C-alpha positions as MATLAB code, in Angstrom:
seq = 'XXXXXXXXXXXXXXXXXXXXXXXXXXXXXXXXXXXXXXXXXXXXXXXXXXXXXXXXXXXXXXXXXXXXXXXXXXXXXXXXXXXXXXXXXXXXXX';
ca = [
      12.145   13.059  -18.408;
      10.794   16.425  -19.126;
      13.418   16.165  -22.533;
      12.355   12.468  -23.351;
      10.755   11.591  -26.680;
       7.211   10.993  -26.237;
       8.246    7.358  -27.547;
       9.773    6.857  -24.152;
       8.399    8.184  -21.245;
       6.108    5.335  -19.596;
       2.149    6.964  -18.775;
       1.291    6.484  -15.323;
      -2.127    4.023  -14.552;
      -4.688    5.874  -13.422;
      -5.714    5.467  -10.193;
      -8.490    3.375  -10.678;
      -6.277    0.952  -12.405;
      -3.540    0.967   -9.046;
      -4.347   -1.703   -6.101;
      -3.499   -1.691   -2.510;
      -2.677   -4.030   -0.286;
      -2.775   -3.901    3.444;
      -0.922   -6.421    5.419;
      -1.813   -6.967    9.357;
      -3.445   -8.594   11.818;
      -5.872   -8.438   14.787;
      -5.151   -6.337   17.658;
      -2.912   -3.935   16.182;
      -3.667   -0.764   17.028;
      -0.752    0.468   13.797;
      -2.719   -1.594   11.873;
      -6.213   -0.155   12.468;
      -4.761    3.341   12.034;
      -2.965    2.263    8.898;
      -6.593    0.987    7.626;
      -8.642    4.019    8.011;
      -5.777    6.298    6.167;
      -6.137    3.448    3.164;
      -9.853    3.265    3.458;
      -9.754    7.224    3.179;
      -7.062    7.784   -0.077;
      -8.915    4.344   -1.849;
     -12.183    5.614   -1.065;
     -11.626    9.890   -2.708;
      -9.210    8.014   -5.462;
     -11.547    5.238   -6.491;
      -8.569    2.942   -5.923;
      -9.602   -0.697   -5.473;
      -7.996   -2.482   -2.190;
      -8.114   -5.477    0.234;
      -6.706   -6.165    3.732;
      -4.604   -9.372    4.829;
      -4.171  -11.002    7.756;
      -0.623  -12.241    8.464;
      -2.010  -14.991   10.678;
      -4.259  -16.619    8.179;
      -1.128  -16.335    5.635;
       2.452  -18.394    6.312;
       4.419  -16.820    3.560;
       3.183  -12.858    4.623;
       3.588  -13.590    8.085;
       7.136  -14.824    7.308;
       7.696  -11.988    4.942;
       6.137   -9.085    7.077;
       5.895   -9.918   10.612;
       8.332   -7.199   12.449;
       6.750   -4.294    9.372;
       3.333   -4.156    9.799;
       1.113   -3.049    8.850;
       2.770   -2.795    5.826;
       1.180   -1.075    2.545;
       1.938   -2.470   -0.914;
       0.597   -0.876   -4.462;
       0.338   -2.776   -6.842;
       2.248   -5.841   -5.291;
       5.213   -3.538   -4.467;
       5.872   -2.170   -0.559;
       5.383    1.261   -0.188;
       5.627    1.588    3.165;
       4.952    0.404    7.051;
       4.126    0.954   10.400;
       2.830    4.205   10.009;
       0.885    5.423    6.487;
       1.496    8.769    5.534;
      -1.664    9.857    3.863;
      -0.303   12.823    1.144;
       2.768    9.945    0.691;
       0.179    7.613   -0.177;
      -1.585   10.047   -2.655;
       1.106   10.868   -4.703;
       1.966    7.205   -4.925;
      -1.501    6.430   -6.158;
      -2.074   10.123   -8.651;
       1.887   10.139   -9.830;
];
């Protein structure tokens, strides 16, 4: 990309303008773990985020059930089971 015209190459959102999603439900201890590495990258990024709960939601429990917790940014799935925090940051900064 480095030889693109400047016409071309696509600016990455800031952070601030990214969004996270965490899928998962009660009594997962994946999930809870998954949580505080989102709280923790959202929180020093000033990225905006919410949790779901798969059992209050048909179509993500469908979707999701045998992944989560599962991580999506900006709608997309970026991961599950197990959040790798630097992973996460360079998903969020790149």
């Amino acid at each position: 990309m480095a030889g693109m015209s400047p016409l071309f190459r696509r600016k990455a959102p800031a952070p601030h303008e990214r969004f996270v999603t965490l899928v998962r439900k009660p009594g997962c201890h994946l999930c809870d773990d998954a949580q505080a590495v989102v709280e923790k990258v959202c929180a020093d990024l000033g990225v905006p985020w919410e949790k779901k709960d798969i059992t209050e939601d048909r179509e993500l429990h469908d979707r999701y059930w045998e992944q989560i917790p599962v991580v999506l940014v900006d709608g997309e799935q970026h991961t599950f089971w197990r959040v790798n925090e630097e992973r996460l940051r360079r998903e969020l900064t790149g």
